[in-house]
Short mmCIF file of N, CA, C and O in Angstrom, two decimals:
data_model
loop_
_atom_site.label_atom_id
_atom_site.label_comp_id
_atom_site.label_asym_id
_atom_site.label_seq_id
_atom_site.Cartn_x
_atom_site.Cartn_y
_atom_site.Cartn_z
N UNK A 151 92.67 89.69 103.09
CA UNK A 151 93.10 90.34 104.32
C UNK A 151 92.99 91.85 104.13
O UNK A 151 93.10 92.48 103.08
N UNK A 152 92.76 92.32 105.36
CA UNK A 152 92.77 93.94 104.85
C UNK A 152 94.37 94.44 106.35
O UNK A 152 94.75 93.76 107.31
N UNK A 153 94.71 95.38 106.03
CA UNK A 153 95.98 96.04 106.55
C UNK A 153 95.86 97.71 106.92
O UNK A 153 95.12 98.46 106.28
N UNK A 154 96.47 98.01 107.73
CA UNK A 154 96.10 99.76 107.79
C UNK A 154 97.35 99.95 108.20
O UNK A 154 97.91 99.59 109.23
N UNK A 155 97.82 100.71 107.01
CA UNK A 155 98.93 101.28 107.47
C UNK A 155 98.89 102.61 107.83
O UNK A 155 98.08 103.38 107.31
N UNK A 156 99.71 102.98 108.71
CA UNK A 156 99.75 104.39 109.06
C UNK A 156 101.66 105.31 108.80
O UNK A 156 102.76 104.90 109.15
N UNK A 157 101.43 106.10 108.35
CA UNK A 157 102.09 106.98 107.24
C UNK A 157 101.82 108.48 107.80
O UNK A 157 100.86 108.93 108.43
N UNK A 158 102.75 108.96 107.46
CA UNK A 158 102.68 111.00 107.55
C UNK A 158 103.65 111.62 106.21
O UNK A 158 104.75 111.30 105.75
N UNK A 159 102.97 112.31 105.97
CA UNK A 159 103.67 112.99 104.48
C UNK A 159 102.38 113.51 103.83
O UNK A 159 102.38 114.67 103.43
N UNK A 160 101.18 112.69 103.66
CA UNK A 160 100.02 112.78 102.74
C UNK A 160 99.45 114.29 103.33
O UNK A 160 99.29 114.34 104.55
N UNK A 161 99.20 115.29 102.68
CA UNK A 161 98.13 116.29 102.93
C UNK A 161 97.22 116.82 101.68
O UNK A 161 96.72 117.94 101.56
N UNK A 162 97.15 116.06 101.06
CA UNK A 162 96.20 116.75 99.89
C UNK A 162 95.57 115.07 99.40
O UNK A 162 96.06 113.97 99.63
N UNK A 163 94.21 115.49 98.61
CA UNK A 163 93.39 114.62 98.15
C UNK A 163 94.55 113.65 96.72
O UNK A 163 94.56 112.44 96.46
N UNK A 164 95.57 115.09 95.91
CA UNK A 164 96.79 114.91 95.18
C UNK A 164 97.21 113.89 95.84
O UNK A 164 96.99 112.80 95.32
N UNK A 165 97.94 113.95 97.20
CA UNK A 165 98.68 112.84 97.36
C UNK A 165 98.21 111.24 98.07
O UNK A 165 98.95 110.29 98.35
N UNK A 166 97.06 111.35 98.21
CA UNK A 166 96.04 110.51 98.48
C UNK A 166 96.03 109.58 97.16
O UNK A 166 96.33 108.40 97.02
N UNK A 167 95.48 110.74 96.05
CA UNK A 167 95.33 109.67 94.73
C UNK A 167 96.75 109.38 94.17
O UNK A 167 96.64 108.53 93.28
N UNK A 168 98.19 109.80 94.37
CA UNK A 168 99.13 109.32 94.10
C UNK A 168 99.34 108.03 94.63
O UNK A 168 99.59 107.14 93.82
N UNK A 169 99.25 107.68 96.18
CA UNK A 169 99.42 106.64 96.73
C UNK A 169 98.45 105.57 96.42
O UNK A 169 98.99 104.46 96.48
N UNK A 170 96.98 105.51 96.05
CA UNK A 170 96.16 104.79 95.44
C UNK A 170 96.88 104.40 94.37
O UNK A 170 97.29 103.25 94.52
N UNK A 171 97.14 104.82 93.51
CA UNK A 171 97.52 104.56 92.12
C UNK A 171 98.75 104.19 92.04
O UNK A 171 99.10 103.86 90.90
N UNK A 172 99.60 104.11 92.95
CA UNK A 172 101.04 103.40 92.90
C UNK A 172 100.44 102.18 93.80
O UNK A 172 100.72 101.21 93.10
N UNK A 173 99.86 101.74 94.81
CA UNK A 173 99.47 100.39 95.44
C UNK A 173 98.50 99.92 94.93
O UNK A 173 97.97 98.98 95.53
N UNK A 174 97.95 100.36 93.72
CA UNK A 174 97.22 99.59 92.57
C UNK A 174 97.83 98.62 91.54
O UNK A 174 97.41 97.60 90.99
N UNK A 175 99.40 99.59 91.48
CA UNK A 175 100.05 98.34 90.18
C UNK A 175 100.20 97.11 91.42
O UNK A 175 99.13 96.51 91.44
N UNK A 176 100.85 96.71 92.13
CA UNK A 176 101.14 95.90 92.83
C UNK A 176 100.11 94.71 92.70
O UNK A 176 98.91 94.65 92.96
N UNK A 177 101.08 93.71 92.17
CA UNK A 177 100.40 92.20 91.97
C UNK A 177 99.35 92.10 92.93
O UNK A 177 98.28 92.56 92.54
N UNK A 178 99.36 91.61 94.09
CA UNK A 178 98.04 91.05 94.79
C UNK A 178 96.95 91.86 95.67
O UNK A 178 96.24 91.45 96.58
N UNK A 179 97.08 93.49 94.93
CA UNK A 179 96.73 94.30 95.80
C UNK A 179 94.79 94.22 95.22
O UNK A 179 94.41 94.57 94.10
N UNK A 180 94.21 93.86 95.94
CA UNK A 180 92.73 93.96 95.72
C UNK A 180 91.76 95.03 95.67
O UNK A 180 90.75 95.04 94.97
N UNK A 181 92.33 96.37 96.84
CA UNK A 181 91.63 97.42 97.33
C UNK A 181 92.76 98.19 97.93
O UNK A 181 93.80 97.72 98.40
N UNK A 182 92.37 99.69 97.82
CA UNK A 182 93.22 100.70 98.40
C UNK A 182 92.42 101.60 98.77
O UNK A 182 91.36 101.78 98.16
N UNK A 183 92.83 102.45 100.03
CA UNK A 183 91.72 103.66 100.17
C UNK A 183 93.20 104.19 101.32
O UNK A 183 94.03 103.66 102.07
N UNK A 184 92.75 105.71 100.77
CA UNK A 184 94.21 106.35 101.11
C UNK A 184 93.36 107.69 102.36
O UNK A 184 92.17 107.88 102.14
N UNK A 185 93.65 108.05 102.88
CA UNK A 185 93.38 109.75 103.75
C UNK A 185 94.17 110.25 104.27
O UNK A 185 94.84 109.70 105.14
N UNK A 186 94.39 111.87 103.76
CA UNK A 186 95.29 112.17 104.10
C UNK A 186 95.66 112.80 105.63
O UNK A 186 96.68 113.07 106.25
N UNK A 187 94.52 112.84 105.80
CA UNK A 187 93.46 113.88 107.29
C UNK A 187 94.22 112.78 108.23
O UNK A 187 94.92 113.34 109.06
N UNK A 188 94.25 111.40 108.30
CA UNK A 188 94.38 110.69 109.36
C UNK A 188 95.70 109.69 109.38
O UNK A 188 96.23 109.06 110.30
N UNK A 189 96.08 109.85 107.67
CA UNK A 189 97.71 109.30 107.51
C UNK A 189 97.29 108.23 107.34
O UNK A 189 98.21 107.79 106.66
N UNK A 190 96.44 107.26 107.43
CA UNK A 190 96.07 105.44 107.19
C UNK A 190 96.01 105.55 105.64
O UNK A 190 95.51 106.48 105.02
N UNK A 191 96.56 104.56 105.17
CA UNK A 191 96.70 103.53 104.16
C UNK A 191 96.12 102.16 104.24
O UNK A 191 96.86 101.38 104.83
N UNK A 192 95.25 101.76 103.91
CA UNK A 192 94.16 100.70 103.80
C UNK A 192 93.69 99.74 102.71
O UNK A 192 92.71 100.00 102.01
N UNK A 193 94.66 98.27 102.55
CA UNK A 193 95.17 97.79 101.68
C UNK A 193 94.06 96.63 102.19
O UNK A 193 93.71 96.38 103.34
N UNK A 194 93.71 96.12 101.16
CA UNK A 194 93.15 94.76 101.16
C UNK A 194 93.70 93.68 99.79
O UNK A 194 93.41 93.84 98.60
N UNK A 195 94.45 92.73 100.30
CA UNK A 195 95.13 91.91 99.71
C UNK A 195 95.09 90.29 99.97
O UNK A 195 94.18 89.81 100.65
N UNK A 196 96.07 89.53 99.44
CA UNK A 196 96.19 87.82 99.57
C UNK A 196 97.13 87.41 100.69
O UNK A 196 96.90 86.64 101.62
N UNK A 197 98.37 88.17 100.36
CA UNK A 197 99.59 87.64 100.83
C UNK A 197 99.79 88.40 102.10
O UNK A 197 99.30 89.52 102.18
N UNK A 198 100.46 87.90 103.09
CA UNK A 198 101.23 89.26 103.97
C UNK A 198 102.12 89.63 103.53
O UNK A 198 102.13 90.83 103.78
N UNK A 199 103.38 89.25 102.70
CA UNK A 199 104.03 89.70 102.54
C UNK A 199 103.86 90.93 101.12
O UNK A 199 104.68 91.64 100.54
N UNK A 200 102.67 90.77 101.00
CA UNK A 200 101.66 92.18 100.00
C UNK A 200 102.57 93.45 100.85
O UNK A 200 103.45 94.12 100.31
N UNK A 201 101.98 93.64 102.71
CA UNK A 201 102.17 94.22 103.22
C UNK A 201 103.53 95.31 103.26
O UNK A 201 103.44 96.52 103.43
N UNK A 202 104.80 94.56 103.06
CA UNK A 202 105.68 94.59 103.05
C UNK A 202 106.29 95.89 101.96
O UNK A 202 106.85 96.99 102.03
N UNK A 203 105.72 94.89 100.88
CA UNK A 203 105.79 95.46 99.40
C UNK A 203 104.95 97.04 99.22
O UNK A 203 105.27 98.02 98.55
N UNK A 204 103.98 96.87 99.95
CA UNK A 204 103.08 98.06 100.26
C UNK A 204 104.13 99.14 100.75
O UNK A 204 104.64 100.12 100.19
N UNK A 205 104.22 98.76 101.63
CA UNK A 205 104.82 99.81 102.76
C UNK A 205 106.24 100.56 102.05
O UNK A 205 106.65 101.71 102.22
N UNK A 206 106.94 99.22 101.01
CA UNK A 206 108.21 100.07 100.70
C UNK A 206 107.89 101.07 99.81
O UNK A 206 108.47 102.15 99.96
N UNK A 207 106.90 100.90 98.67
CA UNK A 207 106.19 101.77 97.89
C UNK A 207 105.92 102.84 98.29
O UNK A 207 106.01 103.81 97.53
N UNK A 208 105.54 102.96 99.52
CA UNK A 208 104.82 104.13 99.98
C UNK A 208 105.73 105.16 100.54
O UNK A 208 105.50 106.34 100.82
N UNK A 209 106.98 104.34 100.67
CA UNK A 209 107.96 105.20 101.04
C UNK A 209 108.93 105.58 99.49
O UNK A 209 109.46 106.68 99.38
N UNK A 210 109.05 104.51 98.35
CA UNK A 210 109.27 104.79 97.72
C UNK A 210 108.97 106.56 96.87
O UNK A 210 109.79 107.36 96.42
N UNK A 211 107.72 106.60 96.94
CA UNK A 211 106.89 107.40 96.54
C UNK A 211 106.89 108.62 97.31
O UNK A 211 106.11 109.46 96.87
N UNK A 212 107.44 108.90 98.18
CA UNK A 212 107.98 110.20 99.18
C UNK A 212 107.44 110.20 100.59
O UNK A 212 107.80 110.93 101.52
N UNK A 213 106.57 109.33 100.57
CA UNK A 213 106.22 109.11 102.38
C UNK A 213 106.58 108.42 103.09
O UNK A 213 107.46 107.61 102.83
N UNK A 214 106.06 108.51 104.11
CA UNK A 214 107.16 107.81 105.63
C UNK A 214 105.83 107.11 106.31
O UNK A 214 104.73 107.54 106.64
N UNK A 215 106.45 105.89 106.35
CA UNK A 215 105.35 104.71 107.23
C UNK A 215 106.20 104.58 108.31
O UNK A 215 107.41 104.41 108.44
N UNK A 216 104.99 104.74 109.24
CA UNK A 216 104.92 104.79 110.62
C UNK A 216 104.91 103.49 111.46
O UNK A 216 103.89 102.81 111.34
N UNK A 217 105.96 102.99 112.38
CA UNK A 217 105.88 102.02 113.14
C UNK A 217 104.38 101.57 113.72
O UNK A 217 104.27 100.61 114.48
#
């Protein structure tokens, strides 16, 4: 499955490759591609509930996912 999350916080290529590299450890995560220009987070995974796990990370990590 692939997922797009949308997020605001990211403005540098820095925090682009931070968020790659934290939704990389994540068990069923297959693919990540981060931008900071447009705020999407772009997860390709197994589970939906991947999604979930995604999203808290991303907030974990200092950003804010967007309804």
């Amino acid at each position: 499955m692939k997922t797009i999350i949308n997020t605001s916080g990211m403005h540098c290529s820095g925090c682009e490759n931070r968020t790659i590299n934290a939704l990389k450890g994540l068990d069923d995560i297959k693919g990540v591609k981060a931008d900071a220009k447009s705020g999407k987070v772009v997860i390709k995974h197994g589970k939906e509930e991947t999604v979930q796990a995604a999203k808290d990370l991303i907030v974990e990590i200092g950003y804010e996912v967007l309804a």
